[in-house]
Amino acid sequence: MKKNRPIQGLILVAALALMAAACSSSSPSSSSTSTTTPAAAGNSASSASLKPLKSLYFTYGSAANSIGLIKEVGTSVVDDAKAEGIKITEYDNNLDGPTALANARLMVQDQPNVAIDWNTVVGVGDAVGAQFTQAKIPCLSVNQEIAGCTHFNLSNEDMGLTAAAVMLPMAKARGWNGSNTTVVMVIAAANGTEVNNGPRYFYVQTANTLSGFKKVTPAQITATTTTIGGTNGVQINCASTLDGAFSAMQNVVGSIPKKNNILLYATDDDCDLGAYQSLKQNGFGNRILTGGLGGDPDGLNELRTNPSWVCEGSAFIQDWGPYILSEAVAMVNGVTPPVLTSSPQIMLTKQNLSTYYNAQNNVILLPPLVSDNQYLAKYGILTKFAKIQGLNG
Amino acid sequence: MKPIFGIQISRGVIQRTVTQGTVLLGVGGFFIILIIFFSFRAENFFTGRNGINVLENVAVLGVVALGQAMVLISGGFDLSVSGTVPLGGVIYVILANHHSGVYVALLAAVVVGIACGLVNGLVITRLGINPLITTLATVSITGGVAYTASNGLTITLNDVSDAPLGNNFLGIPIYVWAFIVLSVVAFVVMRYTVLGRTLYAIGGNREASRLAGLRVDAVTVLVYVISGALASFGGVMLAQQLLAGAPTVGATEGLQSITAVILGGASLMGGTGGIPGTLVGVLVLGTVANGMALMQVQTFYQQMATGVILLLAVSLGRLRLVLEHLIWSRSQDDDTDRPGQPAILTNVVDQAKGG
């Protein structure tokens, strides 16, 4: 037992150091900004009255740098900020709630002008948001809502509705209805209501457009819903993975009548592909109509080559960086952003695909700004780092 | 013994100096080096706020590691904490949201943890199944129960007042104080009680302990019960930190806690290690994660660094044992307190039996 004494000494010293440091800490200083609406800011403020970008400090919490697309967003935010002279510190939330909370504490410690945070664990948003609001640090949540923060995201509801607008006329023309068609909704149950809005609004719109489907409200379709109206609607949980979607679909595909047509819509391209492959292997083949979501290379290639893949919702995620930075700059300059500042998004079809993507699946043009993200244009960052239809492209 | 510079130094002094020196070279010294390194390289590292950050970040892991240390010292292995932590958190949040009250919800969560530990202990002792296999099975069961209870969703605490452990006392959250108090209790138990001595004896040589009259099976069950209770309590702490419970949150605590305990000088073979070393191991992991985050090092490198640190610390521990062995083997005083399993076992068993 004597051998442990040096360790005890060390831990005592370290613990005392940490405790002493803890007791000597001071509460973070607060910051405040006067606010104006986006419209007012857009009309009245001139660039001369804006705070110089070089005086700003932002922190950015990436959802997970292990995911290429998400890392690309972070790289864009950081690189564009640095190019503009904005000081920025990046943290990696690593798809983990406790890590997101720990990083929020570090961001508070940094005392930025705006804390930008992409946290993927939905329920942890309250705890993360409390860190920022208690420290009175303005915060901007990306993709997933964080309590007390302004929000930047695609609208999954719009995606579901615009996919329906493309797919349902095709289905109607083929004579598909509730007696011979099943809507397969592929969701990521743990990712919260907003992310799963696409599939559920897609079903609701289908039931309102095609005859014979059981009508339900969006609120009646929850993460725990499995079927609607017998086989009118079947919902599976892909857990955001290709193999998760495939195996979940395999488990329920036997319950869908073999003669039925399939309208398939998922929360992302991986989930769509996994479920699509399962349905195809189980004999549904060319009786499937589907629309992807994400604008991933796989999804774009399917849109080009697969007759069943008739549309692809793209939120141009890899190009979010300048939009996010612009919103943070707007906040520093006293603008109160709308409840949701929309990311660039569009429903691609086989006809308009080449307008926005080249053959190598690189973005060549971003869709026009809309009413709730129009205010981002005035800070110059979008025109410098993005090519937007109707603005500079 | 020949005089050095004319001074007659006893073999015991040299032995102790080498032993202490090698320990300092181990994880303890490494921890100090880490603090010094990050103080110079990471902005905002050596600040009061960050000191609290580190303690807040390691509190849950620390509580889980206390139980894991006891299990490992007794020669066992508890992977099931990776399921018990999220299960404890989910149960707490569900009950708290159903207005059961903080204490009832807390008690229920801990009781579930105790039940998990009891099942582990009974399966291991009565059925004779390897602890690794047993706890691998129970982590799957408890994790599955957590998914079932929560429908796979993250459940948010409806009322923030149901998270009293998140309140501050002397500027530090109560859950950090809970971690400190539990650490002191665990240290006292392991160092000064019959139970603690018995755990070392069982871990050192299970069969010899049984032959010596120790209640090996009962103590084994008890240690898994303690580990389950602490893991479940850790889950409650985590839920109160995050204001939410989820079946995925805390699922890495099993391997993390084993890493911390091994970093602290324990052996997978049992019989060695201790609470102070475990706490240093926990602080090393927390400090590395914190310092690297402040230095904006990518998570991939953090993972690699954790692995390298584990190997480094274990290698240094091994080096320490080799050096000790070399020195002891040259000792002419064979009847002194020579380390080694039989001598330690005899000593510990004597103490455990009150001798």
mmCIF file of N, CA and C in Angstrom, chain A residues 279-372:
data_model
loop_
_atom_site.group_PDB
_atom_site.id
_atom_site.type_symbol
_atom_site.label_atom_id
_atom_site.label_comp_id
_atom_site.label_asym_id
_atom_site.label_seq_id
_atom_site.Cartn_x
_atom_site.Cartn_y
_atom_site.Cartn_z
ATOM 1 N N LEU A 279 -36.618 -2.932 -51.173
ATOM 2 C CA LEU A 279 -37.874 -3.055 -51.922
ATOM 3 C C LEU A 279 -37.623 -3.654 -53.301
ATOM 4 N N LYS A 280 -36.545 -3.218 -53.932
ATOM 5 C CA LYS A 280 -36.212 -3.717 -55.266
ATOM 6 C C LYS A 280 -35.928 -5.221 -55.215
ATOM 7 N N GLN A 281 -35.154 -5.624 -54.219
ATOM 8 C CA GLN A 281 -34.802 -7.042 -54.093
ATOM 9 C C GLN A 281 -36.012 -7.901 -53.741
ATOM 10 N N ASN A 282 -37.047 -7.251 -53.224
ATOM 11 C CA ASN A 282 -38.249 -8.005 -52.864
ATOM 12 C C ASN A 282 -39.333 -7.921 -53.932
ATOM 13 N N GLY A 283 -38.945 -7.534 -55.135
ATOM 14 C CA GLY A 283 -39.839 -7.657 -56.276
ATOM 15 C C GLY A 283 -40.683 -6.454 -56.626
ATOM 16 N N PHE A 284 -40.455 -5.317 -55.966
ATOM 17 C CA PHE A 284 -41.280 -4.148 -56.285
ATOM 18 C C PHE A 284 -40.748 -3.383 -57.515
ATOM 19 N N GLY A 285 -39.470 -3.562 -57.793
ATOM 20 C CA GLY A 285 -38.842 -3.077 -59.028
ATOM 21 C C GLY A 285 -39.322 -1.747 -59.539
ATOM 22 N N ASN A 286 -39.915 -1.777 -60.753
ATOM 23 C CA ASN A 286 -40.288 -0.514 -61.381
ATOM 24 C C ASN A 286 -41.639 0.024 -60.896
ATOM 25 N N ARG A 287 -42.168 -0.573 -59.836
ATOM 26 C CA ARG A 287 -43.400 -0.020 -59.248
ATOM 27 C C ARG A 287 -43.076 0.886 -58.058
ATOM 28 N N ILE A 288 -41.848 1.397 -58.064
ATOM 29 C CA ILE A 288 -41.427 2.310 -56.997
ATOM 30 C C ILE A 288 -41.236 3.708 -57.593
ATOM 31 N N LEU A 289 -41.738 4.700 -56.886
ATOM 32 C CA LEU A 289 -41.381 6.088 -57.192
ATOM 33 C C LEU A 289 -40.741 6.662 -55.929
ATOM 34 N N THR A 290 -39.592 7.253 -56.080
ATOM 35 C CA THR A 290 -38.952 7.796 -54.886
ATOM 36 C C THR A 290 -38.280 9.128 -55.175
ATOM 37 N N GLY A 291 -38.085 9.877 -54.106
ATOM 38 C CA GLY A 291 -37.347 11.132 -54.184
ATOM 39 C C GLY A 291 -36.343 11.160 -53.054
ATOM 40 N N GLY A 292 -35.126 11.506 -53.384
ATOM 41 C CA GLY A 292 -34.082 11.527 -52.366
ATOM 42 C C GLY A 292 -34.035 12.860 -51.647
ATOM 43 N N LEU A 293 -33.210 12.904 -50.635
ATOM 44 C CA LEU A 293 -33.037 14.153 -49.887
ATOM 45 C C LEU A 293 -31.588 14.264 -49.422
ATOM 46 N N GLY A 294 -30.954 15.339 -49.795
ATOM 47 C CA GLY A 294 -29.593 15.573 -49.328
ATOM 48 C C GLY A 294 -28.665 16.087 -50.418
ATOM 49 N N GLY A 295 -28.921 15.675 -51.649
ATOM 50 C CA GLY A 295 -28.014 16.087 -52.726
ATOM 51 C C GLY A 295 -26.671 15.391 -52.643
ATOM 52 N N ASP A 296 -26.658 14.206 -52.044
ATOM 53 C CA ASP A 296 -25.416 13.422 -51.988
ATOM 54 C C ASP A 296 -25.070 12.925 -53.394
ATOM 55 N N PRO A 297 -23.810 12.646 -53.670
ATOM 56 C CA PRO A 297 -23.450 12.114 -54.983
ATOM 57 C C PRO A 297 -24.264 10.882 -55.361
ATOM 58 N N ASP A 298 -24.499 9.999 -54.385
ATOM 59 C CA ASP A 298 -25.300 8.801 -54.674
ATOM 60 C C ASP A 298 -26.698 9.176 -55.137
ATOM 61 N N GLY A 299 -27.294 10.098 -54.418
ATOM 62 C CA GLY A 299 -28.645 10.531 -54.757
ATOM 63 C C GLY A 299 -28.685 11.208 -56.117
ATOM 64 N N LEU A 300 -27.690 12.049 -56.392
ATOM 65 C CA LEU A 300 -27.652 12.753 -57.681
ATOM 66 C C LEU A 300 -27.457 11.761 -58.823
ATOM 67 N N ASN A 301 -26.622 10.767 -58.613
ATOM 68 C CA ASN A 301 -26.413 9.752 -59.649
ATOM 69 C C ASN A 301 -27.681 8.936 -59.890
ATOM 70 N N GLU A 302 -28.396 8.622 -58.803
ATOM 71 C CA GLU A 302 -29.667 7.901 -58.957
ATOM 72 C C GLU A 302 -30.644 8.745 -59.763
ATOM 73 N N LEU A 303 -30.676 10.055 -59.471
ATOM 74 C CA LEU A 303 -31.591 10.937 -60.188
ATOM 75 C C LEU A 303 -31.267 10.949 -61.690
ATOM 76 N N ARG A 304 -29.981 10.901 -62.014
ATOM 77 C CA ARG A 304 -29.580 10.911 -63.428
ATOM 78 C C ARG A 304 -29.935 9.603 -64.137
ATOM 79 N N THR A 305 -29.793 8.488 -63.423
ATOM 80 C CA THR A 305 -29.814 7.195 -64.113
ATOM 81 C C THR A 305 -31.006 6.292 -63.794
ATOM 82 N N ASN A 306 -31.662 6.522 -62.659
ATOM 83 C CA ASN A 306 -32.700 5.588 -62.211
ATOM 84 C C ASN A 306 -34.088 6.156 -62.531
ATOM 85 N N PRO A 307 -34.864 5.475 -63.370
ATOM 86 C CA PRO A 307 -36.195 5.993 -63.730
ATOM 87 C C PRO A 307 -37.129 6.124 -62.523
ATOM 88 N N SER A 308 -36.903 5.292 -61.498
ATOM 89 C CA SER A 308 -37.765 5.362 -60.310
ATOM 90 C C SER A 308 -37.421 6.545 -59.408
ATOM 91 N N TRP A 309 -36.207 7.054 -59.538
ATOM 92 C CA TRP A 309 -35.731 8.144 -58.663
ATOM 93 C C TRP A 309 -36.047 9.455 -59.390
ATOM 94 N N VAL A 310 -37.171 10.076 -59.035
ATOM 95 C CA VAL A 310 -37.674 11.163 -59.885
ATOM 96 C C VAL A 310 -37.339 12.562 -59.376
ATOM 97 N N CYS A 311 -36.905 12.676 -58.137
ATOM 98 C CA CYS A 311 -36.497 13.995 -57.653
ATOM 99 C C CYS A 311 -35.485 13.843 -56.522
ATOM 100 N N GLU A 312 -34.837 14.925 -56.216
ATOM 101 C CA GLU A 312 -33.795 14.885 -55.188
ATOM 102 C C GLU A 312 -33.763 16.256 -54.510
ATOM 103 N N GLY A 313 -34.136 16.261 -53.247
ATOM 104 C CA GLY A 313 -34.090 17.530 -52.514
ATOM 105 C C GLY A 313 -32.662 17.832 -52.116
ATOM 106 N N SER A 314 -32.204 19.006 -52.489
ATOM 107 C CA SER A 314 -30.843 19.363 -52.086
ATOM 108 C C SER A 314 -30.875 20.586 -51.188
ATOM 109 N N ALA A 315 -30.186 20.499 -50.097
ATOM 110 C CA ALA A 315 -30.074 21.646 -49.190
ATOM 111 C C ALA A 315 -28.679 22.250 -49.292
ATOM 112 N N PHE A 316 -27.896 21.772 -50.238
ATOM 113 C CA PHE A 316 -26.567 22.344 -50.499
ATOM 114 C C PHE A 316 -25.769 22.498 -49.197
ATOM 115 N N ILE A 317 -25.778 21.451 -48.411
ATOM 116 C CA ILE A 317 -25.198 21.534 -47.060
ATOM 117 C C ILE A 317 -23.735 21.974 -47.097
ATOM 118 N N GLN A 318 -23.009 21.478 -48.082
ATOM 119 C CA GLN A 318 -21.590 21.830 -48.136
ATOM 120 C C GLN A 318 -21.372 23.322 -48.367
ATOM 121 N N ASP A 319 -22.454 24.031 -48.743
ATOM 122 C CA ASP A 319 -22.334 25.475 -48.990
ATOM 123 C C ASP A 319 -22.958 26.317 -47.885
ATOM 124 N N TRP A 320 -23.224 25.711 -46.747
ATOM 125 C CA TRP A 320 -23.866 26.441 -45.663
ATOM 126 C C TRP A 320 -22.947 27.475 -45.007
ATOM 127 N N GLY A 321 -21.661 27.267 -45.111
ATOM 128 C CA GLY A 321 -20.708 28.108 -44.391
ATOM 129 C C GLY A 321 -20.964 29.598 -44.506
ATOM 130 N N PRO A 322 -21.007 30.170 -45.728
ATOM 131 C CA PRO A 322 -21.200 31.617 -45.859
ATOM 132 C C PRO A 322 -22.549 32.087 -45.309
ATOM 133 N N TYR A 323 -23.573 31.246 -45.417
ATOM 134 C CA TYR A 323 -24.898 31.607 -44.891
ATOM 135 C C TYR A 323 -24.847 31.707 -43.358
ATOM 136 N N ILE A 324 -24.203 30.692 -42.752
ATOM 137 C CA ILE A 324 -24.118 30.673 -41.285
ATOM 138 C C ILE A 324 -23.331 31.882 -40.781
ATOM 139 N N LEU A 325 -22.213 32.134 -41.444
ATOM 140 C CA LEU A 325 -21.392 33.288 -41.045
ATOM 141 C C LEU A 325 -22.170 34.589 -41.197
ATOM 142 N N SER A 326 -22.902 34.709 -42.304
ATOM 143 C CA SER A 326 -23.670 35.934 -42.543
ATOM 144 C C SER A 326 -24.706 36.135 -41.444
ATOM 145 N N GLU A 327 -25.357 35.032 -41.021
ATOM 146 C CA GLU A 327 -26.368 35.171 -39.966
ATOM 147 C C GLU A 327 -25.718 35.597 -38.651
ATOM 148 N N ALA A 328 -24.552 35.023 -38.348
ATOM 149 C CA ALA A 328 -23.856 35.411 -37.116
ATOM 150 C C ALA A 328 -23.456 36.886 -37.167
ATOM 151 N N VAL A 329 -22.984 37.323 -38.324
ATOM 152 C CA VAL A 329 -22.605 38.740 -38.467
ATOM 153 C C VAL A 329 -23.840 39.623 -38.309
ATOM 154 N N ALA A 330 -24.966 39.175 -38.874
ATOM 155 C CA ALA A 330 -26.210 39.935 -38.731
ATOM 156 C C ALA A 330 -26.588 40.069 -37.259
ATOM 157 N N MET A 331 -26.432 38.986 -36.521
ATOM 158 C CA MET A 331 -26.786 39.028 -35.088
ATOM 159 C C MET A 331 -25.922 40.030 -34.342
ATOM 160 N N VAL A 332 -24.636 40.030 -34.662
ATOM 161 C CA VAL A 332 -23.733 40.974 -33.991
ATOM 162 C C VAL A 332 -24.141 42.409 -34.300
ATOM 163 N N ASN A 333 -24.695 42.607 -35.490
ATOM 164 C CA ASN A 333 -25.086 43.949 -35.895
ATOM 165 C C ASN A 333 -26.517 44.294 -35.503
ATOM 166 N N GLY A 334 -27.052 43.537 -34.564
ATOM 167 C CA GLY A 334 -28.322 43.914 -33.969
ATOM 168 C C GLY A 334 -29.558 43.395 -34.663
ATOM 169 N N VAL A 335 -29.392 42.545 -35.653
ATOM 170 C CA VAL A 335 -30.556 42.000 -36.354
ATOM 171 C C VAL A 335 -31.135 40.834 -35.551
ATOM 172 N N THR A 336 -32.447 40.807 -35.413
ATOM 173 C CA THR A 336 -33.098 39.626 -34.845
ATOM 174 C C THR A 336 -33.555 38.746 -36.002
ATOM 175 N N PRO A 337 -32.901 37.631 -36.221
ATOM 176 C CA PRO A 337 -33.259 36.784 -37.365
ATOM 177 C C PRO A 337 -34.655 36.203 -37.204
ATOM 178 N N PRO A 338 -35.273 35.757 -38.300
ATOM 179 C CA PRO A 338 -36.574 35.089 -38.181
ATOM 180 C C PRO A 338 -36.441 33.793 -37.379
ATOM 181 N N VAL A 339 -37.565 33.211 -37.018
ATOM 182 C CA VAL A 339 -37.550 31.972 -36.213
ATOM 183 C C VAL A 339 -36.662 30.920 -36.878
ATOM 184 N N LEU A 340 -36.794 30.807 -38.180
ATOM 185 C CA LEU A 340 -35.927 29.889 -38.937
ATOM 186 C C LEU A 340 -35.363 30.635 -40.136
ATOM 187 N N THR A 341 -34.055 30.723 -40.180
ATOM 188 C CA THR A 341 -33.412 31.242 -41.378
ATOM 189 C C THR A 341 -33.142 30.049 -42.285
ATOM 190 N N SER A 342 -33.731 30.096 -43.471
ATOM 191 C CA SER A 342 -33.648 28.929 -44.359
ATOM 192 C C SER A 342 -32.283 28.802 -45.000
ATOM 193 N N SER A 343 -31.841 27.581 -45.078
ATOM 194 C CA SER A 343 -30.649 27.295 -45.870
ATOM 195 C C SER A 343 -31.067 27.317 -47.342
ATOM 196 N N PRO A 344 -30.096 27.369 -48.259
ATOM 197 C CA PRO A 344 -30.482 27.251 -49.656
ATOM 198 C C PRO A 344 -31.058 25.853 -49.879
ATOM 199 N N GLN A 345 -32.164 25.750 -50.542
ATOM 200 C CA GLN A 345 -32.713 24.418 -50.809
ATOM 201 C C GLN A 345 -33.585 24.447 -52.056
ATOM 202 N N ILE A 346 -33.601 23.320 -52.744
ATOM 203 C CA ILE A 346 -34.417 23.218 -53.965
ATOM 204 C C ILE A 346 -34.720 21.750 -54.239
ATOM 205 N N MET A 347 -35.835 21.491 -54.883
ATOM 206 C CA MET A 347 -36.155 20.121 -55.282
ATOM 207 C C MET A 347 -35.661 19.924 -56.711
ATOM 208 N N LEU A 348 -34.611 19.131 -56.826
ATOM 209 C CA LEU A 348 -34.036 18.880 -58.149
ATOM 210 C C LEU A 348 -34.862 17.828 -58.883
ATOM 211 N N THR A 349 -34.974 18.021 -60.170
ATOM 212 C CA THR A 349 -35.625 17.001 -61.010
ATOM 213 C C THR A 349 -34.649 16.638 -62.126
ATOM 214 N N LYS A 350 -35.041 15.694 -62.929
ATOM 215 C CA LYS A 350 -34.153 15.309 -64.032
ATOM 216 C C LYS A 350 -33.961 16.488 -64.997
ATOM 217 N N GLN A 351 -34.933 17.417 -64.993
ATOM 218 C CA GLN A 351 -34.857 18.542 -65.919
ATOM 219 C C GLN A 351 -33.938 19.659 -65.411
ATOM 220 N N ASN A 352 -33.994 19.983 -64.132
ATOM 221 C CA ASN A 352 -33.234 21.159 -63.659
ATOM 222 C C ASN A 352 -31.904 20.800 -62.980
ATOM 223 N N LEU A 353 -31.604 19.533 -62.913
ATOM 224 C CA LEU A 353 -30.390 19.100 -62.199
ATOM 225 C C LEU A 353 -29.132 19.803 -62.720
ATOM 226 N N SER A 354 -29.005 19.883 -64.046
ATOM 227 C CA SER A 354 -27.757 20.417 -64.604
ATOM 228 C C SER A 354 -27.614 21.930 -64.381
ATOM 229 N N THR A 355 -28.682 22.582 -63.955
ATOM 230 C CA THR A 355 -28.585 24.017 -63.651
ATOM 231 C C THR A 355 -27.763 24.237 -62.378
ATOM 232 N N TYR A 356 -27.875 23.307 -61.465
ATOM 233 C CA TYR A 356 -27.263 23.510 -60.144
ATOM 234 C C TYR A 356 -26.028 22.636 -59.897
ATOM 235 N N TYR A 357 -25.950 21.506 -60.574
ATOM 236 C CA TYR A 357 -24.810 20.600 -60.368
ATOM 237 C C TYR A 357 -24.182 20.254 -61.719
ATOM 238 N N ASN A 358 -22.848 20.146 -61.738
ATOM 239 C CA ASN A 358 -22.222 19.664 -62.963
ATOM 240 C C ASN A 358 -22.152 18.131 -62.942
ATOM 241 N N ALA A 359 -21.572 17.564 -63.971
ATOM 242 C CA ALA A 359 -21.567 16.096 -64.093
ATOM 243 C C ALA A 359 -20.753 15.429 -62.991
ATOM 244 N N GLN A 360 -19.839 16.200 -62.380
ATOM 245 C CA GLN A 360 -19.027 15.640 -61.282
ATOM 246 C C GLN A 360 -19.714 15.845 -59.921
ATOM 247 N N ASN A 361 -20.955 16.256 -59.966
ATOM 248 C CA ASN A 361 -21.756 16.489 -58.752
ATOM 249 C C ASN A 361 -21.257 17.662 -57.917
ATOM 250 N N ASN A 362 -20.538 18.570 -58.536
ATOM 251 C CA ASN A 362 -20.142 19.792 -57.838
ATOM 252 C C ASN A 362 -21.202 20.868 -58.056
ATOM 253 N N VAL A 363 -21.437 21.649 -57.018
ATOM 254 C CA VAL A 363 -22.439 22.723 -57.126
ATOM 255 C C VAL A 363 -21.889 23.820 -58.031
ATOM 256 N N ILE A 364 -22.693 24.217 -59.017
ATOM 257 C CA ILE A 364 -22.259 25.312 -59.885
ATOM 258 C C ILE A 364 -23.089 26.571 -59.653
ATOM 259 N N LEU A 365 -24.239 26.392 -59.033
ATOM 260 C CA LEU A 365 -25.094 27.550 -58.750
ATOM 261 C C LEU A 365 -25.997 27.221 -57.561
ATOM 262 N N LEU A 366 -26.187 28.233 -56.704
ATOM 263 C CA LEU A 366 -27.090 28.037 -55.572
ATOM 264 C C LEU A 366 -28.436 28.677 -55.890
ATOM 265 N N PRO A 367 -29.523 28.142 -55.343
ATOM 266 C CA PRO A 367 -30.852 28.685 -55.655
ATOM 267 C C PRO A 367 -31.028 30.101 -55.095
ATOM 268 N N PRO A 368 -32.001 30.838 -55.621
ATOM 269 C CA PRO A 368 -32.188 32.227 -55.175
ATOM 270 C C PRO A 368 -32.499 32.312 -53.686
ATOM 271 N N LEU A 369 -32.146 33.454 -53.104
ATOM 272 C CA LEU A 369 -32.523 33.703 -51.707
ATOM 273 C C LEU A 369 -34.036 33.838 -51.630
ATOM 274 N N VAL A 370 -34.583 33.452 -50.492
ATOM 275 C CA VAL A 370 -36.036 33.562 -50.292
ATOM 276 C C VAL A 370 -36.291 34.559 -49.166
ATOM 277 N N SER A 371 -37.557 34.758 -48.848
ATOM 278 C CA SER A 371 -37.895 35.861 -47.930
ATOM 279 C C SER A 371 -37.171 35.766 -46.585
ATOM 280 N N ASP A 372 -37.054 34.556 -46.030
ATOM 281 C CA ASP A 372 -36.474 34.495 -44.689
ATOM 282 C C ASP A 372 -34.943 34.316 -44.662
#
